[in-house]
Coordinates of C-alpha atoms in Angstrom, one line a residue:
X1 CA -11.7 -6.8 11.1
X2 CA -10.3 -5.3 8.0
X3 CA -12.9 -2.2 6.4
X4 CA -14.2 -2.1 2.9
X5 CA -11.1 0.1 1.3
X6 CA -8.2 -2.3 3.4
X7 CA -9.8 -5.0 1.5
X8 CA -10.0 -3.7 -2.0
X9 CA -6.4 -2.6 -1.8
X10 CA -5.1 -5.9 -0.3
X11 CA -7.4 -8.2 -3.1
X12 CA -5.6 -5.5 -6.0
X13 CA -2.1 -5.8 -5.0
X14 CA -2.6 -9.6 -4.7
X15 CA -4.2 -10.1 -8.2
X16 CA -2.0 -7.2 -10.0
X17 CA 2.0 -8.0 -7.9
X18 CA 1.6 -11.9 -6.5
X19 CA 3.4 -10.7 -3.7
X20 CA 5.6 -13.2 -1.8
X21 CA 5.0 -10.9 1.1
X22 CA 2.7 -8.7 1.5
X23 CA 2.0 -6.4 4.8
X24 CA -1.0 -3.4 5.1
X25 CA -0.8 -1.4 7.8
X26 CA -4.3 1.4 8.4
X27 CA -2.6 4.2 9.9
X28 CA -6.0 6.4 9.6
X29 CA -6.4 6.8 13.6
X30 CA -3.5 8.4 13.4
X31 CA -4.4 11.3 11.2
X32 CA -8.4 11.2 12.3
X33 CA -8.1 15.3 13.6
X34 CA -5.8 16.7 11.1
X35 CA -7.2 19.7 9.2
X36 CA -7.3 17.5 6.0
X37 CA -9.1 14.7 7.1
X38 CA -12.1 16.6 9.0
X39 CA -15.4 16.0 7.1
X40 CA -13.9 12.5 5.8
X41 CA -16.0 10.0 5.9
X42 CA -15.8 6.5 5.7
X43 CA -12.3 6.6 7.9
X44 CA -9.9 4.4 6.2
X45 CA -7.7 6.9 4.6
X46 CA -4.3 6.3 5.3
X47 CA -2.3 3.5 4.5
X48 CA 1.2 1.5 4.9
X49 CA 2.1 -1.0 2.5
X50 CA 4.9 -3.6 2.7
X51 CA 5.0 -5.2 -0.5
X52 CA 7.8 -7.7 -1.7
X53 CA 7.5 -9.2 -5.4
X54 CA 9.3 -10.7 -8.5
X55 CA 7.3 -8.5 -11.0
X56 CA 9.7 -5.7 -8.8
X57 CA 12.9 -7.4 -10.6
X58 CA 15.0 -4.7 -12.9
X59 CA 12.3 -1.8 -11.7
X60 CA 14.0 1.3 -10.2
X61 CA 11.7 2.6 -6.8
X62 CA 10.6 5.1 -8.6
X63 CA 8.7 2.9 -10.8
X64 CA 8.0 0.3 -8.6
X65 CA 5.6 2.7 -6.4
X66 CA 4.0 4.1 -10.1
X67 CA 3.1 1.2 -10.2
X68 CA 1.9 0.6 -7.2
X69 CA -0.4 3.5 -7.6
X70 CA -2.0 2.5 -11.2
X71 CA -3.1 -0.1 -9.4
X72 CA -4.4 1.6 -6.5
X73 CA -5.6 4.6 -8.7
X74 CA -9.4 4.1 -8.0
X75 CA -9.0 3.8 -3.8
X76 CA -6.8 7.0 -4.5
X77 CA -9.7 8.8 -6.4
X78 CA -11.9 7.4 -4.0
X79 CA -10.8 8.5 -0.5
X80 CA -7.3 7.0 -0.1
X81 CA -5.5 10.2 1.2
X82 CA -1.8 8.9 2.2
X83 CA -0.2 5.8 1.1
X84 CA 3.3 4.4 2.2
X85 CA 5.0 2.1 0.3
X86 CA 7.7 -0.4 0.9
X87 CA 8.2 -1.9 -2.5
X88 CA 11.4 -4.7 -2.9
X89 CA 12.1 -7.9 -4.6
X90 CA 12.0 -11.3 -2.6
X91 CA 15.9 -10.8 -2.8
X92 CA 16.2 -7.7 -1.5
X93 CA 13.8 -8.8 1.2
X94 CA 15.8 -11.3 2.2
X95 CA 18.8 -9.7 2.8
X96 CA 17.4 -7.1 4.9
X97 CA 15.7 -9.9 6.9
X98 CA 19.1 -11.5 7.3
X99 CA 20.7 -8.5 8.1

């Protein structure tokens, strides 16, 4: 079952991107006893996100994964400590599923 912060993030880039896809990934067991992440509480801190949209259209990467993190910008003040995007357009997506 997905944890409080999983859920936030996946409800925000619904609402904000209307993704056609839209894959999240909690890494955080992977990163549990590095140095940085000792003392963290809470455990969900580390995160891979697949996202494929429209509002991506004409939107270099660079400014696909800003946005990306506005949107996320509380969960990263808030104990989000990595997050991995994947950011395309539902054509681009396509063609590397076809591929």
């Amino acid at each position: 079952m997905p944890g409080p912060m999983y859920s936030r993030i996946e409800e925000k880039l619904r609402t904000a991107l209307q993704p056609t896809t839209l894959e999240i990934v909690d890494d955080s067991a992977k990163h549990k006893g590095h140095a940085a992440m000792r003392g963290v509480t809470g455990g969900e801190t580390h995160f891979r996100v697949t996202a494929v949209s429209p509002k991506f259209e004409g939107k270099p990467a660079v400014q696909r994964h800003k946005l990306v993190y506005e949107i996320l910008d509380q969960e990263l003040k808030n104990g989000l400590h990595a997050l991995s995007i994947t950011a395309k357009t539902p054509a681009e997506y396509q063609k590397l599923q076809g591929s």
